Amino acid sequence: MTQATKTHLIHDRNARGRTQIGWLDSSHSFSFGGFYDPNRLGFRSLRVINDDRVAPGAGFPTHGHRDMEILTYVLEGALEHKDSLGTGSVIRPGEAQIMSAGTGIMHSEFNYSQSEPVHLLQIWILPDKKNLKPRYEQKAFSSEERTGQLRLIAAHDARDGAVKVYQDVDLYTSILQPGDKINYHAQPHRYTWLHVAKGIVNLNGEELRAGDGVEISGETQLEMTTNVGGEILLFDLG
């Protein structure tokens, strides 16, 4: 279950919601679909982190969204995207894809491979305003940029080559090799969410495993280390 420490709250991977159907195995960090937990309604503007594994050739048929910033981050495999803006693309590891649903958008997402599963994170963030014009953006970030250091991949001001997100949030990602140490200084008036996507990572000496999430308020010095390797997403939230 969720456990508290002095300045952060760990959302245990084993307490996530779960959707399992023939072609989809999805774990929900926050309340989603048929999973409801009053302690997991989101954090600041962050509303959804779904950890999805999709069978070869399968996927989400065309469906609609509105007034949501939807980020897709592929961990393994490749995901094919099509939408009502006429966008067609394939998303691979190291690429950040964002879709502003705004006034309304239809899209589909399918495993691009007919033989290998795809593993991805789908992230929903509330926008800072409603009725935005729908848009799509996708950028690639090399493994060198993301290894052993934090790489900004999404930001409100789109600085440093990040994709733009219509909300006061900076999203960083990093691949940690055994022995790596990453330090992050959070501003005292802001909030942080750490999601462990792969492996085992220690946050200020506390062990976290793939699927664990940590909501952080008031803790400004964050040190992330690993003995075995891992991959993380770090959200700096207003």
JSON list of C-alpha atoms in Angstrom, two decimals:
[
{"chain": "A", "resi": 1, "resn": "MET", "atom": "CA", "xyz": [0.00, 0.00, 0.00]},
{"chain": "A", "resi": 2, "resn": "THR", "atom": "CA", "xyz": [0.98, 3.65, -0.17]},
{"chain": "A", "resi": 3, "resn": "GLN", "atom": "CA", "xyz": [3.47, 4.59, 2.53]},
{"chain": "A", "resi": 4, "resn": "ALA", "atom": "CA", "xyz": [4.55, 7.98, 3.80]},
{"chain": "A", "resi": 5, "resn": "THR", "atom": "CA", "xyz": [8.00, 9.30, 4.65]},
{"chain": "A", "resi": 6, "resn": "LYS", "atom": "CA", "xyz": [8.99, 12.69, 6.00]},
{"chain": "A", "resi": 7, "resn": "THR", "atom": "CA", "xyz": [8.80, 14.62, 2.74]},
{"chain": "A", "resi": 8, "resn": "HIS", "atom": "CA", "xyz": [7.59, 12.27, 0.04]},
{"chain": "A", "resi": 9, "resn": "LEU", "atom": "CA", "xyz": [4.92, 9.68, -0.59]},
{"chain": "A", "resi": 10, "resn": "ILE", "atom": "CA", "xyz": [5.66, 6.42, -2.37]},
{"chain": "A", "resi": 11, "resn": "HIS", "atom": "CA", "xyz": [2.96, 4.96, -4.59]},
{"chain": "A", "resi": 12, "resn": "ASP", "atom": "CA", "xyz": [3.83, 1.27, -4.59]},
{"chain": "A", "resi": 13, "resn": "ARG", "atom": "CA", "xyz": [3.86, -0.46, -7.98]},
{"chain": "A", "resi": 14, "resn": "ASN", "atom": "CA", "xyz": [1.81, -3.34, -6.58]},
{"chain": "A", "resi": 15, "resn": "ALA", "atom": "CA", "xyz": [-1.03, -1.01, -5.56]},
{"chain": "A", "resi": 16, "resn": "ARG", "atom": "CA", "xyz": [-1.60, 0.25, -9.10]},
{"chain": "A", "resi": 17, "resn": "GLY", "atom": "CA", "xyz": [-4.81, -0.49, -10.94]},
{"chain": "A", "resi": 18, "resn": "ARG", "atom": "CA", "xyz": [-4.71, -3.19, -13.61]},
{"chain": "A", "resi": 19, "resn": "THR", "atom": "CA", "xyz": [-6.49, -3.72, -16.90]},
{"chain": "A", "resi": 20, "resn": "GLN", "atom": "CA", "xyz": [-5.87, -7.07, -18.56]},
{"chain": "A", "resi": 21, "resn": "ILE", "atom": "CA", "xyz": [-7.65, -8.02, -21.76]},
{"chain": "A", "resi": 22, "resn": "GLY", "atom": "CA", "xyz": [-6.47, -10.27, -24.56]},
{"chain": "A", "resi": 23, "resn": "TRP", "atom": "CA", "xyz": [-4.13, -7.81, -26.26]},
{"chain": "A", "resi": 24, "resn": "LEU", "atom": "CA", "xyz": [-3.45, -5.31, -23.45]},
{"chain": "A", "resi": 25, "resn": "ASP", "atom": "CA", "xyz": [-1.80, -5.48, -20.04]},
{"chain": "A", "resi": 26, "resn": "SER", "atom": "CA", "xyz": [-1.99, -2.02, -18.45]},
{"chain": "A", "resi": 27, "resn": "SER", "atom": "CA", "xyz": [-1.05, -0.79, -14.98]},
{"chain": "A", "resi": 28, "resn": "HIS", "atom": "CA", "xyz": [-2.48, 2.53, -13.78]},
{"chain": "A", "resi": 29, "resn": "SER", "atom": "CA", "xyz": [-0.52, 4.77, -11.41]},
{"chain": "A", "resi": 30, "resn": "PHE", "atom": "CA", "xyz": [-3.66, 6.90, -10.95]},
{"chain": "A", "resi": 31, "resn": "SER", "atom": "CA", "xyz": [-7.40, 6.19, -10.99]},
{"chain": "A", "resi": 32, "resn": "PHE", "atom": "CA", "xyz": [-8.38, 5.29, -14.54]},
{"chain": "A", "resi": 33, "resn": "GLY", "atom": "CA", "xyz": [-11.22, 3.45, -16.24]},
{"chain": "A", "resi": 34, "resn": "GLY", "atom": "CA", "xyz": [-12.60, 0.85, -13.85]},
{"chain": "A", "resi": 35, "resn": "PHE", "atom": "CA", "xyz": [-9.87, 1.50, -11.25]},
{"chain": "A", "resi": 36, "resn": "TYR", "atom": "CA", "xyz": [-10.66, 4.06, -8.56]},
{"chain": "A", "resi": 37, "resn": "ASP", "atom": "CA", "xyz": [-8.54, 4.90, -5.53]},
{"chain": "A", "resi": 38, "resn": "PRO", "atom": "CA", "xyz": [-9.25, 8.15, -3.64]},
{"chain": "A", "resi": 39, "resn": "ASN", "atom": "CA", "xyz": [-5.52, 8.33, -2.81]},
{"chain": "A", "resi": 40, "resn": "ARG", "atom": "CA", "xyz": [-4.60, 8.08, -6.49]},
{"chain": "A", "resi": 41, "resn": "LEU", "atom": "CA", "xyz": [-6.58, 10.81, -8.24]},
{"chain": "A", "resi": 42, "resn": "GLY", "atom": "CA", "xyz": [-3.54, 12.49, -9.77]},
{"chain": "A", "resi": 43, "resn": "PHE", "atom": "CA", "xyz": [-0.81, 14.81, -8.56]},
{"chain": "A", "resi": 44, "resn": "ARG", "atom": "CA", "xyz": [-0.99, 18.53, -9.36]},
{"chain": "A", "resi": 45, "resn": "SER", "atom": "CA", "xyz": [-1.76, 18.68, -13.13]},
{"chain": "A", "resi": 46, "resn": "LEU", "atom": "CA", "xyz": [-0.63, 15.06, -13.66]},
{"chain": "A", "resi": 47, "resn": "ARG", "atom": "CA", "xyz": [-3.68, 12.83, -14.15]},
{"chain": "A", "resi": 48, "resn": "VAL", "atom": "CA", "xyz": [-2.63, 9.57, -15.84]},
{"chain": "A", "resi": 49, "resn": "ILE", "atom": "CA", "xyz": [0.46, 7.38, -16.06]},
{"chain": "A", "resi": 50, "resn": "ASN", "atom": "CA", "xyz": [-0.54, 4.15, -17.75]},
{"chain": "A", "resi": 51, "resn": "ASP", "atom": "CA", "xyz": [2.14, 1.50, -18.16]},
{"chain": "A", "resi": 52, "resn": "ASP", "atom": "CA", "xyz": [0.93, -0.36, -21.26]},
{"chain": "A", "resi": 53, "resn": "ARG", "atom": "CA", "xyz": [2.10, -3.57, -22.91]},
{"chain": "A", "resi": 54, "resn": "VAL", "atom": "CA", "xyz": [0.37, -4.20, -26.23]},
{"chain": "A", "resi": 55, "resn": "ALA", "atom": "CA", "xyz": [0.45, -7.49, -28.14]},
{"chain": "A", "resi": 56, "resn": "PRO", "atom": "CA", "xyz": [1.88, -7.64, -31.68]},
{"chain": "A", "resi": 57, "resn": "GLY", "atom": "CA", "xyz": [-0.39, -6.06, -34.28]},
{"chain": "A", "resi": 58, "resn": "ALA", "atom": "CA", "xyz": [-2.98, -5.02, -31.67]},
{"chain": "A", "resi": 59, "resn": "GLY", "atom": "CA", "xyz": [-3.88, -1.65, -30.25]},
{"chain": "A", "resi": 60, "resn": "PHE", "atom": "CA", "xyz": [-6.37, 1.06, -29.42]},
{"chain": "A", "resi": 61, "resn": "PRO", "atom": "CA", "xyz": [-8.86, 1.65, -32.25]},
{"chain": "A", "resi": 62, "resn": "THR", "atom": "CA", "xyz": [-9.94, 5.19, -33.15]},
{"chain": "A", "resi": 63, "resn": "HIS", "atom": "CA", "xyz": [-11.31, 7.08, -30.14]},
{"chain": "A", "resi": 64, "resn": "GLY", "atom": "CA", "xyz": [-11.63, 10.68, -29.04]},
{"chain": "A", "resi": 65, "resn": "HIS", "atom": "CA", "xyz": [-10.13, 13.04, -26.46]},
{"chain": "A", "resi": 66, "resn": "ARG", "atom": "CA", "xyz": [-10.53, 16.70, -25.57]},
{"chain": "A", "resi": 67, "resn": "ASP", "atom": "CA", "xyz": [-8.94, 19.21, -23.20]},
{"chain": "A", "resi": 68, "resn": "MET", "atom": "CA", "xyz": [-5.97, 17.03, -22.28]},
{"chain": "A", "resi": 69, "resn": "GLU", "atom": "CA", "xyz": [-2.22, 17.02, -23.00]},
{"chain": "A", "resi": 70, "resn": "ILE", "atom": "CA", "xyz": [-1.40, 13.42, -23.92]},
{"chain": "A", "resi": 71, "resn": "LEU", "atom": "CA", "xyz": [2.26, 12.33, -23.93]},
{"chain": "A", "resi": 72, "resn": "THR", "atom": "CA", "xyz": [3.46, 8.97, -25.19]},
{"chain": "A", "resi": 73, "resn": "TYR", "atom": "CA", "xyz": [6.88, 7.58, -24.24]},
{"chain": "A", "resi": 74, "resn": "VAL", "atom": "CA", "xyz": [7.86, 4.20, -25.70]},
{"chain": "A", "resi": 75, "resn": "LEU", "atom": "CA", "xyz": [10.18, 2.01, -23.62]},
{"chain": "A", "resi": 76, "resn": "GLU", "atom": "CA", "xyz": [10.48, -1.00, -25.95]},
{"chain": "A", "resi": 77, "resn": "GLY", "atom": "CA", "xyz": [9.19, -1.73, -29.45]},
{"chain": "A", "resi": 78, "resn": "ALA", "atom": "CA", "xyz": [7.33, 0.74, -31.67]},
{"chain": "A", "resi": 79, "resn": "LEU", "atom": "CA", "xyz": [3.86, 2.30, -31.66]},
{"chain": "A", "resi": 80, "resn": "GLU", "atom": "CA", "xyz": [1.98, 3.48, -34.76]},
{"chain": "A", "resi": 81, "resn": "HIS", "atom": "CA", "xyz": [-0.11, 6.64, -34.35]},
{"chain": "A", "resi": 82, "resn": "LYS", "atom": "CA", "xyz": [-2.82, 8.06, -36.62]},
{"chain": "A", "resi": 83, "resn": "ASP", "atom": "CA", "xyz": [-5.13, 10.99, -35.88]},
{"chain": "A", "resi": 84, "resn": "SER", "atom": "CA", "xyz": [-7.83, 13.24, -37.31]},
{"chain": "A", "resi": 85, "resn": "LEU", "atom": "CA", "xyz": [-5.25, 15.96, -38.01]},
{"chain": "A", "resi": 86, "resn": "GLY", "atom": "CA", "xyz": [-3.87, 13.70, -40.73]},
{"chain": "A", "resi": 87, "resn": "THR", "atom": "CA", "xyz": [-0.80, 12.78, -38.69]},
{"chain": "A", "resi": 88, "resn": "GLY", "atom": "CA", "xyz": [0.67, 9.35, -39.20]},
{"chain": "A", "resi": 89, "resn": "SER", "atom": "CA", "xyz": [3.84, 8.36, -37.36]},
{"chain": "A", "resi": 90, "resn": "VAL", "atom": "CA", "xyz": [5.73, 5.59, -35.61]},
{"chain": "A", "resi": 91, "resn": "ILE", "atom": "CA", "xyz": [6.99, 6.29, -32.08]},
{"chain": "A", "resi": 92, "resn": "ARG", "atom": "CA", "xyz": [10.14, 4.50, -30.91]},
{"chain": "A", "resi": 93, "resn": "PRO", "atom": "CA", "xyz": [12.21, 4.50, -27.71]},
{"chain": "A", "resi": 94, "resn": "GLY", "atom": "CA", "xyz": [13.85, 7.86, -27.05]},
{"chain": "A", "resi": 95, "resn": "GLU", "atom": "CA", "xyz": [11.10, 9.84, -28.74]},
{"chain": "A", "resi": 96, "resn": "ALA", "atom": "CA", "xyz": [8.66, 12.17, -27.00]},
{"chain": "A", "resi": 97, "resn": "GLN", "atom": "CA", "xyz": [5.25, 12.48, -28.63]},
{"chain": "A", "resi": 98, "resn": "ILE", "atom": "CA", "xyz": [2.61, 14.92, -27.48]},
{"chain": "A", "resi": 99, "resn": "MET", "atom": "CA", "xyz": [-0.93, 15.46, -28.65]},
{"chain": "A", "resi": 100, "resn": "SER", "atom": "CA", "xyz": [-2.95, 18.43, -27.44]},
{"chain": "A", "resi": 101, "resn": "ALA", "atom": "CA", "xyz": [-6.53, 17.21, -27.62]},
{"chain": "A", "resi": 102, "resn": "GLY", "atom": "CA", "xyz": [-7.96, 20.72, -27.13]},
{"chain": "A", "resi": 103, "resn": "THR", "atom": "CA", "xyz": [-11.37, 21.17, -28.76]},
{"chain": "A", "resi": 104, "resn": "GLY", "atom": "CA", "xyz": [-11.35, 17.51, -29.78]},
{"chain": "A", "resi": 105, "resn": "ILE", "atom": "CA", "xyz": [-9.23, 14.98, -31.63]},
{"chain": "A", "resi": 106, "resn": "MET", "atom": "CA", "xyz": [-9.66, 11.38, -32.79]},
{"chain": "A", "resi": 107, "resn": "HIS", "atom": "CA", "xyz": [-6.71, 9.00, -32.85]},
{"chain": "A", "resi": 108, "resn": "SER", "atom": "CA", "xyz": [-5.65, 5.38, -32.88]},
{"chain": "A", "resi": 109, "resn": "GLU", "atom": "CA", "xyz": [-2.54, 3.64, -31.55]},
{"chain": "A", "resi": 110, "resn": "PHE", "atom": "CA", "xyz": [-1.37, 0.21, -32.65]},
{"chain": "A", "resi": 111, "resn": "ASN", "atom": "CA", "xyz": [1.68, -1.93, -32.08]},
{"chain": "A", "resi": 112, "resn": "TYR", "atom": "CA", "xyz": [3.73, -1.37, -35.23]},
{"chain": "A", "resi": 113, "resn": "SER", "atom": "CA", "xyz": [5.21, -4.88, -35.07]},
{"chain": "A", "resi": 114, "resn": "GLN", "atom": "CA", "xyz": [3.42, -8.07, -36.02]},
{"chain": "A", "resi": 115, "resn": "SER", "atom": "CA", "xyz": [5.84, -10.17, -33.99]},
{"chain": "A", "resi": 116, "resn": "GLU", "atom": "CA", "xyz": [7.07, -8.21, -30.94]},
{"chain": "A", "resi": 117, "resn": "PRO", "atom": "CA", "xyz": [5.14, -6.54, -28.08]},
{"chain": "A", "resi": 118, "resn": "VAL", "atom": "CA", "xyz": [5.38, -2.81, -27.43]},
{"chain": "A", "resi": 119, "resn": "HIS", "atom": "CA", "xyz": [5.90, -1.34, -23.97]},
{"chain": "A", "resi": 120, "resn": "LEU", "atom": "CA", "xyz": [4.96, 2.30, -23.46]},
{"chain": "A", "resi": 121, "resn": "LEU", "atom": "CA", "xyz": [3.91, 4.92, -20.95]},
{"chain": "A", "resi": 122, "resn": "GLN", "atom": "CA", "xyz": [0.92, 7.09, -21.74]},
{"chain": "A", "resi": 123, "resn": "ILE", "atom": "CA", "xyz": [0.78, 10.26, -19.67]},
{"chain": "A", "resi": 124, "resn": "TRP", "atom": "CA", "xyz": [-2.13, 12.69, -19.36]},
{"chain": "A", "resi": 125, "resn": "ILE", "atom": "CA", "xyz": [-1.64, 16.23, -18.08]},
{"chain": "A", "resi": 126, "resn": "LEU", "atom": "CA", "xyz": [-4.40, 18.80, -17.60]},
{"chain": "A", "resi": 127, "resn": "PRO", "atom": "CA", "xyz": [-3.76, 21.80, -19.90]},
{"chain": "A", "resi": 128, "resn": "ASP", "atom": "CA", "xyz": [-3.52, 25.33, -18.52]},
{"chain": "A", "resi": 129, "resn": "LYS", "atom": "CA", "xyz": [-6.44, 26.40, -20.71]},
{"chain": "A", "resi": 130, "resn": "LYS", "atom": "CA", "xyz": [-9.42, 24.73, -22.39]},
{"chain": "A", "resi": 131, "resn": "ASN", "atom": "CA", "xyz": [-10.48, 24.68, -26.03]},
{"chain": "A", "resi": 132, "resn": "LEU", "atom": "CA", "xyz": [-6.95, 24.79, -27.44]},
{"chain": "A", "resi": 133, "resn": "LYS", "atom": "CA", "xyz": [-6.44, 24.09, -31.12]},
{"chain": "A", "resi": 134, "resn": "PRO", "atom": "CA", "xyz": [-5.58, 20.38, -31.43]},
{"chain": "A", "resi": 135, "resn": "ARG", "atom": "CA", "xyz": [-1.95, 19.72, -32.37]},
{"chain": "A", "resi": 136, "resn": "TYR", "atom": "CA", "xyz": [0.66, 16.98, -32.63]},
{"chain": "A", "resi": 137, "resn": "GLU", "atom": "CA", "xyz": [4.42, 17.07, -32.03]},
{"chain": "A", "resi": 138, "resn": "GLN", "atom": "CA", "xyz": [7.12, 14.40, -31.90]},
{"chain": "A", "resi": 139, "resn": "LYS", "atom": "CA", "xyz": [10.88, 14.68, -31.29]},
{"chain": "A", "resi": 140, "resn": "ALA", "atom": "CA", "xyz": [13.71, 12.20, -30.85]},
{"chain": "A", "resi": 141, "resn": "PHE", "atom": "CA", "xyz": [16.35, 12.30, -28.11]},
{"chain": "A", "resi": 142, "resn": "SER", "atom": "CA", "xyz": [19.46, 10.15, -28.44]},
{"chain": "A", "resi": 143, "resn": "SER", "atom": "CA", "xyz": [20.45, 7.59, -25.82]},
{"chain": "A", "resi": 144, "resn": "GLU", "atom": "CA", "xyz": [23.65, 9.59, -25.26]},
{"chain": "A", "resi": 145, "resn": "GLU", "atom": "CA", "xyz": [21.59, 12.64, -24.26]},
{"chain": "A", "resi": 146, "resn": "ARG", "atom": "CA", "xyz": [19.57, 10.58, -21.81]},
{"chain": "A", "resi": 147, "resn": "THR", "atom": "CA", "xyz": [22.23, 8.34, -20.25]},
{"chain": "A", "resi": 148, "resn": "GLY", "atom": "CA", "xyz": [23.67, 9.26, -16.88]},
{"chain": "A", "resi": 149, "resn": "GLN", "atom": "CA", "xyz": [21.95, 12.65, -16.88]},
{"chain": "A", "resi": 150, "resn": "LEU", "atom": "CA", "xyz": [18.50, 14.20, -16.99]},
{"chain": "A", "resi": 151, "resn": "ARG", "atom": "CA", "xyz": [17.29, 15.24, -20.44]},
{"chain": "A", "resi": 152, "resn": "LEU", "atom": "CA", "xyz": [14.39, 17.67, -20.72]},
{"chain": "A", "resi": 153, "resn": "ILE", "atom": "CA", "xyz": [11.89, 16.23, -23.22]},
{"chain": "A", "resi": 154, "resn": "ALA", "atom": "CA", "xyz": [8.73, 18.30, -22.57]},
{"chain": "A", "resi": 155, "resn": "ALA", "atom": "CA", "xyz": [8.27, 21.83, -21.22]},
{"chain": "A", "resi": 156, "resn": "HIS", "atom": "CA", "xyz": [5.83, 24.73, -21.32]},
{"chain": "A", "resi": 157, "resn": "ASP", "atom": "CA", "xyz": [8.42, 26.94, -23.04]},
{"chain": "A", "resi": 158, "resn": "ALA", "atom": "CA", "xyz": [9.76, 24.13, -25.28]},
{"chain": "A", "resi": 159, "resn": "ARG", "atom": "CA", "xyz": [13.32, 25.10, -24.33]},
{"chain": "A", "resi": 160, "resn": "ASP", "atom": "CA", "xyz": [16.38, 22.99, -25.16]},
{"chain": "A", "resi": 161, "resn": "GLY", "atom": "CA", "xyz": [14.55, 21.25, -27.99]},
{"chain": "A", "resi": 162, "resn": "ALA", "atom": "CA", "xyz": [11.80, 19.80, -25.80]},
{"chain": "A", "resi": 163, "resn": "VAL", "atom": "CA", "xyz": [8.28, 19.31, -27.10]},
{"chain": "A", "resi": 164, "resn": "LYS", "atom": "CA", "xyz": [5.83, 21.97, -25.94]},
{"chain": "A", "resi": 165, "resn": "VAL", "atom": "CA", "xyz": [3.23, 21.13, -23.31]},
{"chain": "A", "resi": 166, "resn": "TYR", "atom": "CA", "xyz": [0.45, 23.55, -22.41]},
{"chain": "A", "resi": 167, "resn": "GLN", "atom": "CA", "xyz": [1.01, 23.37, -18.66]},
{"chain": "A", "resi": 168, "resn": "ASP", "atom": "CA", "xyz": [3.58, 24.52, -16.10]},
{"chain": "A", "resi": 169, "resn": "VAL", "atom": "CA", "xyz": [5.56, 21.28, -16.12]},
{"chain": "A", "resi": 170, "resn": "ASP", "atom": "CA", "xyz": [9.07, 20.17, -17.04]},
{"chain": "A", "resi": 171, "resn": "LEU", "atom": "CA", "xyz": [9.44, 16.49, -17.89]},
{"chain": "A", "resi": 172, "resn": "TYR", "atom": "CA", "xyz": [12.90, 14.92, -17.78]},
{"chain": "A", "resi": 173, "resn": "THR", "atom": "CA", "xyz": [13.99, 11.39, -18.56]},
{"chain": "A", "resi": 174, "resn": "SER", "atom": "CA", "xyz": [17.18, 9.48, -17.89]},
{"chain": "A", "resi": 175, "resn": "ILE", "atom": "CA", "xyz": [18.73, 6.07, -18.44]},
{"chain": "A", "resi": 176, "resn": "LEU", "atom": "CA", "xyz": [20.93, 5.13, -15.48]},
{"chain": "A", "resi": 177, "resn": "GLN", "atom": "CA", "xyz": [23.79, 2.66, -15.79]},
{"chain": "A", "resi": 178, "resn": "PRO", "atom": "CA", "xyz": [25.11, 0.78, -12.75]},
{"chain": "A", "resi": 179, "resn": "GLY", "atom": "CA", "xyz": [27.00, 3.21, -10.56]},
{"chain": "A", "resi": 180, "resn": "ASP", "atom": "CA", "xyz": [25.41, 6.35, -12.03]},
{"chain": "A", "resi": 181, "resn": "LYS", "atom": "CA", "xyz": [24.38, 9.17, -9.72]},
{"chain": "A", "resi": 182, "resn": "ILE", "atom": "CA", "xyz": [22.06, 12.02, -10.73]},
{"chain": "A", "resi": 183, "resn": "ASN", "atom": "CA", "xyz": [21.29, 15.05, -8.58]},
{"chain": "A", "resi": 184, "resn": "TYR", "atom": "CA", "xyz": [18.30, 17.32, -9.06]},
{"chain": "A", "resi": 185, "resn": "HIS", "atom": "CA", "xyz": [17.51, 20.52, -7.19]},
{"chain": "A", "resi": 186, "resn": "ALA", "atom": "CA", "xyz": [13.78, 21.18, -6.96]},
{"chain": "A", "resi": 187, "resn": "GLN", "atom": "CA", "xyz": [12.58, 24.67, -6.16]},
{"chain": "A", "resi": 188, "resn": "PRO", "atom": "CA", "xyz": [10.89, 24.76, -2.72]},
{"chain": "A", "resi": 189, "resn": "HIS", "atom": "CA", "xyz": [7.64, 26.18, -4.13]},
{"chain": "A", "resi": 190, "resn": "ARG", "atom": "CA", "xyz": [7.30, 23.44, -6.76]},
{"chain": "A", "resi": 191, "resn": "TYR", "atom": "CA", "xyz": [6.39, 19.75, -6.71]},
{"chain": "A", "resi": 192, "resn": "THR", "atom": "CA", "xyz": [8.07, 16.67, -8.17]},
{"chain": "A", "resi": 193, "resn": "TRP", "atom": "CA", "xyz": [6.89, 13.26, -9.30]},
{"chain": "A", "resi": 194, "resn": "LEU", "atom": "CA", "xyz": [9.42, 10.51, -9.98]},
{"chain": "A", "resi": 195, "resn": "HIS", "atom": "CA", "xyz": [8.33, 7.48, -12.00]},
{"chain": "A", "resi": 196, "resn": "VAL", "atom": "CA", "xyz": [10.61, 4.46, -12.27]},
{"chain": "A", "resi": 197, "resn": "ALA", "atom": "CA", "xyz": [10.05, 3.03, -15.73]},
{"chain": "A", "resi": 198, "resn": "LYS", "atom": "CA", "xyz": [12.67, 0.26, -15.66]},
{"chain": "A", "resi": 199, "resn": "GLY", "atom": "CA", "xyz": [15.09, -1.37, -13.28]},
{"chain": "A", "resi": 200, "resn": "ILE", "atom": "CA", "xyz": [15.90, -0.44, -9.69]},
{"chain": "A", "resi": 201, "resn": "VAL", "atom": "CA", "xyz": [16.67, 3.14, -8.66]},
{"chain": "A", "resi": 202, "resn": "ASN", "atom": "CA", "xyz": [17.40, 4.60, -5.24]},
{"chain": "A", "resi": 203, "resn": "LEU", "atom": "CA", "xyz": [15.94, 8.01, -4.37]},
{"chain": "A", "resi": 204, "resn": "ASN", "atom": "CA", "xyz": [17.86, 9.60, -1.51]},
{"chain": "A", "resi": 205, "resn": "GLY", "atom": "CA", "xyz": [18.90, 6.10, -0.47]},
{"chain": "A", "resi": 206, "resn": "GLU", "atom": "CA", "xyz": [15.43, 4.53, -0.67]},
{"chain": "A", "resi": 207, "resn": "GLU", "atom": "CA", "xyz": [15.03, 1.65, -3.14]},
{"chain": "A", "resi": 208, "resn": "LEU", "atom": "CA", "xyz": [12.39, 1.94, -5.85]},
{"chain": "A", "resi": 209, "resn": "ARG", "atom": "CA", "xyz": [11.51, -0.56, -8.56]},
{"chain": "A", "resi": 210, "resn": "ALA", "atom": "CA", "xyz": [9.93, -0.35, -11.99]},
{"chain": "A", "resi": 211, "resn": "GLY", "atom": "CA", "xyz": [6.35, 0.90, -11.64]},
{"chain": "A", "resi": 212, "resn": "ASP", "atom": "CA", "xyz": [6.91, 2.76, -8.37]},
{"chain": "A", "resi": 213, "resn": "GLY", "atom": "CA", "xyz": [5.99, 6.44, -8.29]},
{"chain": "A", "resi": 214, "resn": "VAL", "atom": "CA", "xyz": [6.94, 9.08, -5.74]},
{"chain": "A", "resi": 215, "resn": "GLU", "atom": "CA", "xyz": [5.13, 12.37, -5.13]},
{"chain": "A", "resi": 216, "resn": "ILE", "atom": "CA", "xyz": [7.49, 14.89, -3.59]},
{"chain": "A", "resi": 217, "resn": "SER", "atom": "CA", "xyz": [6.70, 18.20, -1.89]},
{"chain": "A", "resi": 218, "resn": "GLY", "atom": "CA", "xyz": [9.16, 20.22, 0.15]},
{"chain": "A", "resi": 219, "resn": "GLU", "atom": "CA", "xyz": [12.15, 18.01, -0.59]},
{"chain": "A", "resi": 220, "resn": "THR", "atom": "CA", "xyz": [14.53, 20.04, -2.72]},
{"chain": "A", "resi": 221, "resn": "GLN", "atom": "CA", "xyz": [17.66, 17.88, -2.99]},
{"chain": "A", "resi": 222, "resn": "LEU", "atom": "CA", "xyz": [17.02, 14.67, -4.91]},
{"chain": "A", "resi": 223, "resn": "GLU", "atom": "CA", "xyz": [19.75, 12.10, -5.49]},
{"chain": "A", "resi": 224, "resn": "MET", "atom": "CA", "xyz": [19.06, 9.16, -7.79]},
{"chain": "A", "resi": 225, "resn": "THR", "atom": "CA", "xyz": [21.47, 6.23, -7.93]},
{"chain": "A", "resi": 226, "resn": "THR", "atom": "CA", "xyz": [21.44, 2.63, -9.10]},
{"chain": "A", "resi": 227, "resn": "ASN", "atom": "CA", "xyz": [23.54, -0.50, -8.71]},
{"chain": "A", "resi": 228, "resn": "VAL", "atom": "CA", "xyz": [21.83, -2.46, -11.48]},
{"chain": "A", "resi": 229, "resn": "GLY", "atom": "CA", "xyz": [20.52, 0.13, -13.97]},
{"chain": "A", "resi": 230, "resn": "GLY", "atom": "CA", "xyz": [17.19, 1.76, -14.59]},
{"chain": "A", "resi": 231, "resn": "GLU", "atom": "CA", "xyz": [15.18, 4.35, -16.47]},
{"chain": "A", "resi": 232, "resn": "ILE", "atom": "CA", "xyz": [13.24, 7.21, -14.89]},
{"chain": "A", "resi": 233, "resn": "LEU", "atom": "CA", "xyz": [10.86, 10.04, -15.71]},
{"chain": "A", "resi": 234, "resn": "LEU", "atom": "CA", "xyz": [11.00, 13.13, -13.48]},
{"chain": "A", "resi": 235, "resn": "PHE", "atom": "CA", "xyz": [8.13, 15.65, -13.53]},
{"chain": "A", "resi": 236, "resn": "ASP", "atom": "CA", "xyz": [8.78, 19.14, -12.11]},
{"chain": "A", "resi": 237, "resn": "LEU", "atom": "CA", "xyz": [5.29, 20.55, -11.54]},
{"chain": "A", "resi": 238, "resn": "GLY", "atom": "CA", "xyz": [3.91, 23.97, -10.67]}
]
